[in-house]
Tab-separated table of C-alpha atoms and ligand atoms in Angstrom:
chain	number	residue	atom	x	y	z
V	30	UNK	CA	310.533	-57.123	43.274
V	31	UNK	CA	313.649	-55.380	44.455
V	32	UNK	CA	316.847	-56.213	46.247
V	33	UNK	CA	317.651	-52.647	47.257
V	34	UNK	CA	318.102	-51.892	50.951
V	35	UNK	CA	315.141	-50.410	52.776
V	36	UNK	CA	312.525	-52.069	50.571
V	37	UNK	CA	310.753	-55.421	50.558
V	38	UNK	CA	309.035	-57.207	47.672
V	39	UNK	CA	305.396	-56.683	46.788
V	40	UNK	CA	302.980	-58.768	48.819
V	41	UNK	CA	299.233	-58.193	48.853
V	42	UNK	CA	297.508	-57.429	52.138
V	43	UNK	CA	295.543	-60.674	51.934
V	44	UNK	CA	298.693	-62.783	51.391
V	45	UNK	CA	300.514	-61.011	54.187
V	46	UNK	CA	297.652	-61.720	56.537
V	47	UNK	CA	297.743	-65.361	55.629
V	48	UNK	CA	301.460	-65.680	56.213
V	49	UNK	CA	301.874	-63.445	59.264
V	50	UNK	CA	298.605	-64.046	61.045
V	51	UNK	CA	296.132	-61.338	61.956
V	52	UNK	CA	296.584	-62.064	65.652
V	53	UNK	CA	299.718	-59.899	65.585
V	54	UNK	CA	297.498	-56.819	65.486
V	55	UNK	CA	297.626	-56.454	69.266
V	56	UNK	CA	297.131	-53.226	71.124
V	57	UNK	CA	300.332	-53.399	73.172
V	58	UNK	CA	303.611	-52.212	71.684
V	59	UNK	CA	304.810	-55.275	69.841
V	60	UNK	CA	308.488	-55.987	69.321
V	61	UNK	CA	308.164	-56.198	65.562
V	62	UNK	CA	311.546	-56.643	63.923
V	63	UNK	CA	312.181	-54.298	61.027
V	64	UNK	CA	315.090	-52.750	59.207
V	65	UNK	CA	316.080	-49.251	60.289
V	66	UNK	CA	314.749	-46.327	58.228
V	67	UNK	CA	318.142	-44.778	57.621
V	68	UNK	CA	319.096	-42.530	54.742
V	69	UNK	CA	319.240	-45.454	52.337
V	70	UNK	CA	317.370	-45.203	49.028
V	71	UNK	CA	314.242	-47.317	48.866
V	72	UNK	CA	312.960	-48.729	45.607
V	73	UNK	CA	310.228	-46.866	43.766
V	74	UNK	CA	308.447	-50.146	42.951
V	75	UNK	CA	304.746	-50.157	43.780
V	76	UNK	CA	304.025	-52.190	46.856
V	77	UNK	CA	307.436	-52.134	48.482
V	78	UNK	CA	307.491	-51.708	52.232
V	79	UNK	CA	309.266	-48.665	53.649
V	80	UNK	CA	310.520	-49.636	57.131
V	81	UNK	CA	308.586	-47.778	59.830
V	82	UNK	CA	311.162	-47.921	62.642
V	83	UNK	CA	314.661	-46.485	62.665
V	84	UNK	CA	316.795	-43.565	63.779
V	85	UNK	CA	314.550	-41.145	61.889
V	86	UNK	CA	310.845	-41.414	61.127
V	87	UNK	CA	310.131	-42.430	57.546
V	88	UNK	CA	308.301	-39.995	55.279
V	89	UNK	CA	311.022	-37.333	55.505
V	90	UNK	CA	314.140	-38.367	53.589
V	91	UNK	CA	312.557	-41.533	52.150
V	92	UNK	CA	311.583	-41.028	48.478
V	93	UNK	CA	308.452	-38.868	48.185
V	94	UNK	CA	305.463	-40.984	47.134
V	95	UNK	CA	302.752	-39.700	44.787
V	96	UNK	CA	299.912	-39.312	47.312
V	97	UNK	CA	299.363	-37.569	50.619
V	98	UNK	CA	296.693	-37.597	53.274
V	99	UNK	CA	297.567	-35.472	56.268
V	100	UNK	CA	295.490	-34.784	59.360
V	101	UNK	CA	295.934	-32.831	62.577
V	102	UNK	CA	294.211	-33.704	65.825
V	103	UNK	CA	293.407	-31.928	69.073
V	104	UNK	CA	293.482	-33.942	72.277
V	105	UNK	CA	290.281	-34.013	74.315
V	106	UNK	CA	291.980	-35.553	77.353
V	107	UNK	CA	294.432	-33.879	79.730
V	108	UNK	CA	295.884	-37.112	81.145
V	109	UNK	CA	299.446	-37.753	79.988
V	110	UNK	CA	298.806	-41.524	80.383
V	111	UNK	CA	296.123	-41.254	77.697
V	112	UNK	CA	298.567	-39.506	75.378
V	113	UNK	CA	301.192	-42.204	75.947
V	114	UNK	CA	298.655	-44.979	75.363
V	115	UNK	CA	297.467	-43.319	72.167
V	116	UNK	CA	300.993	-42.952	70.770
V	117	UNK	CA	301.770	-46.570	71.672
V	118	UNK	CA	298.634	-47.737	69.901
V	119	UNK	CA	299.221	-45.504	66.869
V	120	UNK	CA	302.822	-46.750	66.589
V	121	UNK	CA	301.776	-50.410	66.494
V	122	UNK	CA	298.897	-49.842	64.113
V	123	UNK	CA	300.856	-47.515	61.809
V	124	UNK	CA	303.622	-50.089	61.493
V	125	UNK	CA	301.073	-52.801	60.675
V	126	UNK	CA	299.575	-50.619	57.957
V	127	UNK	CA	302.978	-49.870	56.428
V	128	UNK	CA	303.384	-53.651	56.157
V	129	UNK	CA	300.005	-53.993	54.512
V	130	UNK	CA	298.250	-55.640	57.436
V	131	UNK	CA	294.787	-55.073	58.874
V	132	UNK	CA	294.394	-52.969	62.021
V	133	UNK	CA	292.083	-52.505	64.942
V	134	UNK	CA	290.749	-54.685	67.732
V	135	UNK	CA	289.437	-58.089	66.602
V	136	UNK	CA	285.654	-58.060	66.164
V	137	UNK	CA	284.076	-59.999	69.013
V	138	UNK	CA	281.002	-60.895	66.987
V	139	UNK	CA	279.398	-60.134	63.634
V	140	UNK	CA	277.243	-57.645	65.527
V	141	UNK	CA	280.245	-55.415	66.374
V	142	UNK	CA	282.238	-53.355	63.843
V	143	UNK	CA	284.859	-55.310	61.843
V	144	UNK	CA	288.508	-55.027	62.921
V	145	UNK	CA	289.609	-52.922	59.922
V	146	UNK	CA	287.541	-50.516	57.847
V	147	UNK	CA	288.445	-52.666	54.836
V	148	UNK	CA	288.926	-50.289	51.917
V	149	UNK	CA	292.634	-51.147	51.539
V	150	UNK	CA	292.212	-54.909	51.765
V	151	UNK	CA	293.859	-56.633	48.812
V	152	UNK	CA	296.011	-53.603	48.015
V	153	UNK	CA	299.796	-53.870	48.302
V	154	UNK	CA	301.566	-51.881	51.067
V	155	UNK	CA	302.180	-49.157	48.455
V	156	UNK	CA	305.254	-47.740	50.209
V	157	UNK	CA	303.062	-46.233	52.907
V	158	UNK	CA	304.890	-44.020	55.389
V	159	UNK	CA	303.230	-42.598	58.505
V	160	UNK	CA	304.988	-39.677	60.179
V	161	UNK	CA	303.879	-38.244	63.544
V	162	UNK	CA	304.462	-34.761	64.933
V	163	UNK	CA	303.666	-32.530	67.917
V	164	UNK	CA	302.273	-29.012	67.586
V	165	UNK	CA	303.174	-26.160	69.977
V	166	UNK	CA	299.757	-26.541	71.676
V	167	UNK	CA	300.754	-29.990	72.957
V	168	UNK	CA	303.222	-28.216	75.235
V	169	UNK	CA	301.023	-25.279	76.216
V	170	UNK	CA	297.507	-24.294	75.214
V	171	UNK	CA	295.748	-21.108	76.366
V	172	UNK	CA	298.402	-20.719	79.085
V	173	UNK	CA	297.744	-24.244	80.397
V	174	UNK	CA	300.360	-26.994	80.694
V	175	UNK	CA	297.873	-29.873	80.304
V	176	UNK	CA	300.414	-32.699	80.137
V	177	UNK	CA	303.290	-31.310	82.216
V	178	UNK	CA	305.356	-30.909	79.045
V	179	UNK	CA	305.787	-27.111	78.895
V	180	UNK	CA	309.405	-27.242	80.071
V	181	UNK	CA	310.203	-29.732	77.277
V	182	UNK	CA	309.038	-27.486	74.470
V	183	UNK	CA	311.917	-27.025	72.026
V	184	UNK	CA	313.020	-23.427	71.486
V	185	UNK	CA	312.981	-24.233	67.754
V	186	UNK	CA	309.224	-24.863	68.033
V	187	UNK	CA	308.633	-21.123	68.501
V	188	UNK	CA	305.330	-19.993	66.945
V	189	UNK	CA	305.807	-18.798	63.370
V	190	UNK	CA	305.605	-15.006	63.017
V	191	UNK	CA	302.994	-13.447	60.719
V	192	UNK	CA	304.200	-12.958	57.135
V	193	UNK	CA	303.180	-10.253	54.660
V	194	UNK	CA	300.122	-11.298	52.666
V	195	UNK	CA	299.096	-14.151	54.985
V	196	UNK	CA	295.367	-14.905	54.943
V	197	UNK	CA	295.448	-17.785	57.385
V	198	UNK	CA	292.396	-19.757	58.449
V	199	UNK	CA	293.253	-21.095	61.931
V	200	UNK	CA	290.733	-23.929	61.601
V	201	UNK	CA	292.795	-25.337	58.713
V	202	UNK	CA	296.135	-25.211	60.531
V	203	UNK	CA	297.769	-25.988	63.880
V	204	UNK	CA	296.749	-28.928	66.054
V	205	UNK	CA	298.204	-30.797	69.044
V	206	UNK	CA	299.226	-33.814	66.937
V	207	UNK	CA	299.788	-34.254	63.214
V	208	UNK	CA	299.938	-37.381	61.087
V	209	UNK	CA	301.362	-37.375	57.569
V	210	UNK	CA	300.489	-40.473	55.511
V	211	UNK	CA	302.160	-40.780	52.095
V	212	UNK	CA	301.726	-43.712	49.727
V	213	UNK	CA	301.806	-44.723	46.103
V	214	UNK	CA	298.061	-45.390	46.317
V	215	UNK	CA	295.623	-42.744	47.625
V	216	UNK	CA	293.322	-45.377	49.152
V	217	UNK	CA	296.190	-46.688	51.272
V	218	UNK	CA	297.054	-43.178	52.538
V	219	UNK	CA	293.392	-42.414	53.279
V	220	UNK	CA	292.953	-45.755	55.027
V	221	UNK	CA	295.888	-44.978	57.337
V	222	UNK	CA	294.512	-41.626	58.479
V	223	UNK	CA	290.966	-42.927	58.775
V	224	UNK	CA	291.983	-45.862	60.944
V	225	UNK	CA	294.267	-43.839	63.219
V	226	UNK	CA	291.396	-41.364	63.701
V	227	UNK	CA	289.054	-44.260	64.459
V	228	UNK	CA	291.457	-45.762	67.014
V	229	UNK	CA	291.879	-42.356	68.659
V	230	UNK	CA	288.169	-41.732	69.087
V	231	UNK	CA	287.416	-40.502	72.605
V	232	UNK	CA	290.928	-39.048	73.029
V	233	UNK	CA	291.317	-36.880	69.921
V	234	UNK	CA	289.150	-34.962	67.482
V	235	UNK	CA	290.292	-34.276	63.965
V	236	UNK	CA	291.052	-30.583	63.478
V	237	UNK	CA	291.784	-30.526	59.745
V	238	UNK	CA	292.747	-32.910	56.990
V	239	UNK	CA	294.353	-32.351	53.598
V	240	UNK	CA	294.565	-34.589	50.582
V	241	UNK	CA	297.473	-34.156	48.157
V	242	UNK	CA	297.159	-35.762	44.754
V	243	UNK	CA	300.645	-35.437	43.269
V	244	UNK	CA	304.102	-34.907	44.710
V	245	UNK	CA	305.739	-31.576	43.911
V	246	UNK	CA	309.236	-32.522	44.992
V	247	UNK	CA	311.895	-35.086	44.401
V	248	UNK	CA	313.686	-36.231	47.513
V	249	UNK	CA	315.943	-38.755	45.763
V	250	UNK	CA	318.367	-38.312	42.863
V	251	UNK	CA	316.773	-41.215	40.961
V	252	UNK	CA	313.296	-39.640	41.026
V	253	UNK	CA	312.051	-37.737	37.997
V	254	UNK	CA	311.322	-34.105	38.935
V	255	UNK	CA	307.518	-33.677	38.988
V	256	UNK	CA	305.631	-30.550	37.901
V	257	UNK	CA	303.469	-28.415	40.165
V	258	UNK	CA	300.072	-26.987	39.144
V	259	UNK	CA	301.800	-23.986	37.567
V	260	UNK	CA	303.337	-26.438	35.117
V	261	UNK	CA	306.922	-25.951	36.332
V	262	UNK	CA	309.323	-28.670	37.392
V	263	UNK	CA	309.508	-28.505	41.179
V	264	UNK	CA	312.166	-30.080	43.370
V	265	UNK	CA	315.171	-29.660	41.067
V	266	UNK	CA	317.339	-27.955	43.662
V	267	UNK	CA	315.871	-29.792	46.644
V	268	UNK	CA	317.943	-31.567	49.260
V	269	UNK	CA	318.175	-35.228	48.248
V	270	UNK	CA	318.433	-38.348	50.395
V	271	UNK	CA	321.817	-39.237	48.874
V	272	UNK	CA	323.236	-36.022	50.375
V	273	UNK	CA	323.630	-37.366	53.904
V	274	UNK	CA	325.924	-34.497	54.931
V	275	UNK	CA	323.328	-31.982	53.679
V	276	UNK	CA	320.572	-33.773	55.603
V	277	UNK	CA	322.686	-33.880	58.762
V	278	UNK	CA	323.430	-30.166	58.506
V	279	UNK	CA	319.951	-28.985	57.471
V	280	UNK	CA	317.245	-31.536	58.345
V	281	UNK	CA	318.047	-33.729	61.359
V	282	UNK	CA	318.230	-32.391	64.891
V	283	UNK	CA	321.896	-33.084	65.666
V	284	UNK	CA	323.322	-35.129	68.576
V	285	UNK	CA	324.567	-31.847	70.060
V	286	UNK	CA	321.239	-29.971	69.693
V	287	UNK	CA	318.732	-29.465	72.506
V	288	UNK	CA	316.364	-30.711	73.710
V	289	UNK	CA	317.869	-34.211	73.799
V	290	UNK	CA	314.492	-35.853	73.116
V	291	UNK	CA	314.419	-34.301	69.620
V	292	UNK	CA	317.804	-35.653	68.498
V	293	UNK	CA	317.347	-37.565	65.245
V	294	UNK	CA	314.041	-35.763	64.698
V	295	UNK	CA	313.195	-32.735	62.584
V	296	UNK	CA	310.729	-29.826	62.391
V	297	UNK	CA	307.954	-29.713	59.825
V	298	UNK	CA	306.282	-26.589	58.458
V	299	UNK	CA	303.094	-26.915	56.401
V	300	UNK	CA	301.574	-24.087	54.361
V	301	UNK	CA	298.376	-24.473	52.355
V	302	UNK	CA	299.186	-22.162	49.438
V	303	UNK	CA	296.302	-21.396	47.145
V	304	UNK	CA	297.308	-20.645	43.563
V	305	UNK	CA	295.360	-17.967	41.713
V	306	UNK	CA	295.326	-20.290	38.766
V	307	UNK	CA	293.085	-18.197	36.531
V	308	UNK	CA	295.437	-15.187	36.881
V	309	UNK	CA	298.508	-17.363	36.287
V	310	UNK	CA	296.950	-18.880	33.172
V	311	UNK	CA	296.658	-15.394	31.647
V	312	UNK	CA	300.339	-14.558	32.263
V	313	UNK	CA	302.665	-14.843	29.258
V	314	UNK	CA	305.214	-17.643	29.126
V	315	UNK	CA	307.949	-15.078	29.490
V	316	UNK	CA	306.328	-13.610	32.619
V	317	UNK	CA	305.909	-17.075	34.100
V	318	UNK	CA	309.572	-17.957	33.510
V	319	UNK	CA	310.807	-14.635	34.894
V	320	UNK	CA	308.640	-15.192	37.977
V	321	UNK	CA	310.195	-18.551	38.793
V	322	UNK	CA	313.666	-17.906	37.327
V	323	UNK	CA	313.594	-21.135	35.313
V	324	UNK	CA	312.412	-22.265	31.886
V	325	UNK	CA	309.030	-23.945	31.831
V	326	UNK	CA	309.898	-26.684	29.328
V	327	UNK	CA	313.237	-28.036	30.554
V	328	UNK	CA	313.345	-26.618	34.068
V	329	UNK	CA	316.764	-25.101	33.279
V	330	UNK	CA	317.652	-21.926	35.163
V	331	UNK	CA	317.299	-18.862	32.919
V	332	UNK	CA	320.666	-18.532	31.230
V	333	UNK	CA	321.287	-22.299	31.393
V	334	UNK	CA	320.323	-25.096	29.025
V	335	UNK	CA	319.609	-28.192	31.137
V	336	UNK	CA	317.544	-28.761	34.286
V	337	UNK	CA	320.415	-29.393	36.667
V	338	UNK	CA	322.713	-26.650	35.369
V	339	UNK	CA	324.020	-24.504	38.220
V	340	UNK	CA	321.995	-21.374	38.973
V	341	UNK	CA	324.198	-18.392	38.051
V	342	UNK	CA	322.819	-15.507	40.104
V	343	UNK	CA	325.656	-13.185	39.102
V	344	UNK	CA	325.018	-13.319	35.318
V	345	UNK	CA	323.948	-10.034	33.697
V	346	UNK	CA	322.611	-9.337	30.221
V	347	UNK	CA	324.194	-6.852	27.757
V	348	UNK	CA	321.897	-4.155	29.165
V	349	UNK	CA	323.224	-4.799	32.670
V	350	UNK	CA	320.007	-6.413	34.007
V	351	UNK	CA	320.350	-9.617	36.060
V	352	UNK	CA	319.611	-12.661	33.881
V	353	UNK	CA	317.670	-14.218	36.767
V	354	UNK	CA	315.472	-11.302	37.912
V	355	UNK	CA	315.945	-9.723	41.324
V	356	UNK	CA	312.455	-10.855	42.393
V	357	UNK	CA	312.566	-14.348	40.827
V	358	UNK	CA	311.430	-17.116	43.180
V	359	UNK	CA	314.604	-19.215	42.960
V	360	UNK	CA	316.889	-16.229	43.620
V	361	UNK	CA	315.021	-15.286	46.808
V	362	UNK	CA	314.384	-18.840	48.056
V	363	UNK	CA	317.835	-20.247	47.398
V	364	UNK	CA	320.689	-20.550	49.898
V	365	UNK	CA	322.645	-17.601	48.454
V	366	UNK	CA	319.937	-15.211	49.725
V	367	UNK	CA	319.531	-17.001	53.039
V	368	UNK	CA	322.916	-17.405	54.733
V	369	UNK	CA	323.396	-20.776	53.055
V	370	UNK	CA	320.273	-22.195	54.739
V	371	UNK	CA	318.499	-25.040	52.970
V	372	UNK	CA	315.272	-26.960	53.627
V	373	UNK	CA	313.924	-30.327	52.499
V	374	UNK	CA	310.731	-29.688	50.501
V	375	UNK	CA	308.178	-32.515	50.321
V	376	UNK	CA	304.911	-30.851	49.261
V	377	UNK	CA	301.896	-31.950	47.222
V	378	UNK	CA	299.444	-30.457	44.746
V	379	UNK	CA	295.934	-30.162	46.135
V	380	UNK	CA	292.485	-29.269	44.926
V	381	UNK	CA	289.400	-28.992	47.100
V	382	UNK	CA	286.775	-28.221	44.509
V	383	UNK	CA	285.995	-24.595	43.742
V	384	UNK	CA	285.437	-21.336	45.533
V	385	UNK	CA	281.657	-20.959	45.491
V	386	UNK	CA	281.901	-17.161	45.699
V	387	UNK	CA	284.348	-16.549	42.838
V	388	UNK	CA	283.796	-19.679	40.784
V	389	UNK	CA	287.566	-20.231	40.765
V	390	UNK	CA	289.369	-23.488	41.487
V	391	UNK	CA	290.446	-23.968	45.093
V	392	UNK	CA	293.789	-25.527	44.182
V	393	UNK	CA	297.483	-25.034	44.788
V	394	UNK	CA	300.469	-26.328	46.645
V	395	UNK	CA	300.264	-27.956	50.041
V	396	UNK	CA	303.809	-26.941	50.929
V	397	UNK	CA	305.624	-29.176	53.405
V	398	UNK	CA	309.224	-28.711	54.468
V	399	UNK	CA	311.525	-30.312	57.017
V	400	UNK	CA	314.432	-28.662	58.732
V	401	UNK	CA	316.663	-28.659	61.784
V	402	UNK	CA	315.479	-25.288	63.114
V	403	UNK	CA	312.640	-23.292	61.478
V	404	UNK	CA	313.798	-20.079	63.187
V	405	UNK	CA	316.862	-19.925	60.956
V	406	UNK	CA	315.496	-21.833	57.934
V	407	UNK	CA	311.805	-21.546	56.981
V	408	UNK	CA	311.218	-18.232	58.782
V	409	UNK	CA	313.920	-16.078	57.130
V	410	UNK	CA	313.289	-17.698	53.727
V	411	UNK	CA	309.537	-17.088	53.921
V	412	UNK	CA	310.046	-13.581	55.325
V	413	UNK	CA	312.067	-12.702	52.243
V	414	UNK	CA	309.653	-14.441	49.856
V	415	UNK	CA	306.579	-12.816	51.427
V	416	UNK	CA	308.047	-9.348	50.859
V	417	UNK	CA	309.697	-9.631	47.459
V	418	UNK	CA	308.800	-12.806	45.565
V	419	UNK	CA	307.280	-12.146	42.102
V	420	UNK	CA	305.221	-15.296	42.722
V	421	UNK	CA	303.106	-13.425	45.302
V	422	UNK	CA	300.946	-12.037	42.508
V	423	UNK	CA	299.718	-15.576	41.880
V	424	UNK	CA	299.527	-17.219	45.332
V	425	UNK	CA	298.102	-16.718	48.814
V	426	UNK	CA	299.017	-18.635	51.974
V	427	UNK	CA	295.728	-19.730	53.561
V	428	UNK	CA	296.787	-22.124	56.356
V	429	UNK	CA	299.895	-22.841	58.385
V	430	UNK	CA	301.259	-25.541	60.664
V	431	UNK	CA	304.431	-26.090	62.678
V	432	UNK	CA	305.312	-29.419	64.300
V	433	UNK	CA	308.175	-31.089	66.133
V	434	UNK	CA	308.806	-34.453	64.459
V	435	UNK	CA	310.388	-36.722	67.073
V	436	UNK	CA	312.997	-39.339	66.096
V	437	UNK	CA	311.940	-42.753	64.797
V	438	UNK	CA	310.632	-45.464	67.108
V	439	UNK	CA	313.192	-47.925	68.461
V	440	UNK	CA	312.565	-51.680	67.825
V	441	UNK	CA	310.331	-52.074	70.891
V	442	UNK	CA	309.457	-48.454	71.491
V	443	UNK	CA	306.877	-45.958	70.304
V	444	UNK	CA	307.018	-42.640	68.488
V	445	UNK	CA	307.324	-39.909	71.111
V	446	UNK	CA	308.908	-42.164	73.737
V	447	UNK	CA	311.974	-39.936	74.039
V	448	UNK	CA	309.651	-37.107	75.164
V	449	UNK	CA	307.235	-39.070	77.317
V	450	UNK	CA	309.202	-41.853	79.009
F	2	HEM	C1	302.856	-22.065	45.488
F	2	HEM	C2	304.021	-21.696	45.979
F	2	HEM	C3	305.332	-22.145	45.395
F	2	HEM	C4	305.630	-22.562	44.129
F	2	HEM	C5	304.689	-22.695	42.937
F	2	HEM	C6	307.040	-22.876	44.093
F	2	HEM	C7	307.723	-23.319	42.969
F	2	HEM	C8	309.078	-23.530	42.902
F	2	HEM	C9	309.795	-23.915	41.710
F	2	HEM	C10	309.171	-24.174	40.352
F	2	HEM	C11	311.102	-24.000	42.020
F	2	HEM	C12	312.272	-24.332	41.068
F	2	HEM	C13	312.655	-25.780	41.038
F	2	HEM	C14	313.376	-26.285	42.247
F	2	HEM	O1	314.556	-26.030	42.450
F	2	HEM	O2	312.735	-26.985	43.036
F	2	HEM	C15	311.220	-23.687	43.431
F	2	HEM	C16	312.396	-23.675	44.154
F	2	HEM	C17	312.477	-23.433	45.501
F	2	HEM	N1	311.462	-23.072	46.339
F	2	HEM	FE1	309.520	-22.806	45.815
F	2	HEM	N2	307.569	-22.652	45.336
F	2	HEM	C18	306.555	-22.211	46.164
F	2	HEM	C19	306.658	-21.884	47.503
F	2	HEM	C20	307.809	-21.945	48.226
F	2	HEM	C21	307.925	-21.629	49.637
F	2	HEM	C22	306.764	-21.178	50.546
F	2	HEM	C23	309.218	-21.842	49.980
F	2	HEM	C24	309.907	-21.689	51.334
F	2	HEM	C25	309.545	-20.822	52.252
F	2	HEM	C26	309.934	-22.278	48.791
F	2	HEM	C27	311.265	-22.601	48.739
F	2	HEM	C28	311.954	-22.963	47.607
F	2	HEM	C29	313.375	-23.266	47.596
F	2	HEM	C30	314.307	-23.292	48.799
F	2	HEM	C31	313.713	-23.545	46.271
F	2	HEM	C32	315.102	-23.919	45.712
F	2	HEM	C33	315.816	-22.675	45.289
F	2	HEM	C34	317.249	-22.985	44.834
F	2	HEM	O3	318.058	-23.350	45.696
F	2	HEM	O4	317.499	-22.910	43.628
F	2	HEM	N3	309.041	-22.325	47.750
F	2	HEM	N4	309.979	-23.405	43.944
């Protein structure tokens, strides 16, 4: 139970259904009342509801949950009416799922499929957030303007350039539409993606999907900093939801930015980064700490004593060498090397079994970041990292995605309405 803003007490799916009535699961856009998903901290309690509607979509500055299921889809229709209908349907159903309700059309008889796939029944809402985005190919694909949207493509949604060392598999990146489902319970996140895919059948095909099993970032000051698969605390110097000025400057598309339909939205970059775990595990502790620029135990910057000590990039040892090495990850990724630019990181650890050729684990960081304009944020940061970062010895970027994340749905509207109405 919690009385914090932006969160509601734990209620099981079954109890919610009893009290709210399953008949609300209509296919039209329902005027469901809900609190706005502003930059207010939500409780971390299991089962709380994170409001779906608001100025911004949830799942960006709302506290990062433990589990991720993300999927990208390609549209198989070229009718803009189909796209609008799909986004209206997805909006209604996603909101129902964030409230812990069943989804899908009512079964007409026991001989037809049941309304909901059922695996999340009885589970609490689990702070599910569902975040929708549009890939560059929605606006233009193979030179074709399928939906009449080419003129609306944001300049900030410019294709990412190639980076040194990239080994990208196009079948694991891109996509016309993307859906990020995050929850405290992996079944709830999986259920969300599965049911949206089911409801989209005939209009979309899934292009790729990624499961993340542990958050690698904190997005709120009250969250404990998690560790990534390299064993280091990750998210210490991230933008946090309490820093509303920092979010306004670095994450949200501002009221003065163009195009107008993106105001209140953001841009998401995803990178599937494989870690060469076996190589990393053979590196000495000292090497590992010099690579990141922080201590492995406390997370303190080298030269500091506690995790949140300021990073002193100007400190030099008695021999004149920089205390935080010139090629350390935090030196090159931080704002001092990048014209003050910051990003909101919200990634997850992943593992997809093992590489059958090498016998090594296929595991790493599914990097996700949000920003106001990737051209001046992710791109210059990653350009610098790809050329100089000491971490490159231990990682390889194997898939990439770039998406415009429209603003949140209004009380009676749908996600994407500002673009499509
Ligand atoms: C597998 C790949 C990566 C690993 C293991 C990793 C790990 C880390 C760790 C341990 C920290 C220090 C703690 C913190 O402040 O959060 C950090 C900081 C940071 N990382 Fe990464 N990172 C990876 C990829 C990336 C990429 C691709 C980017 C962006 C293009 C990035 C951007 C940042 C930024 C901006 C910081 C904060 C630096 C500061 O202001 O002090 N990281 N990362």
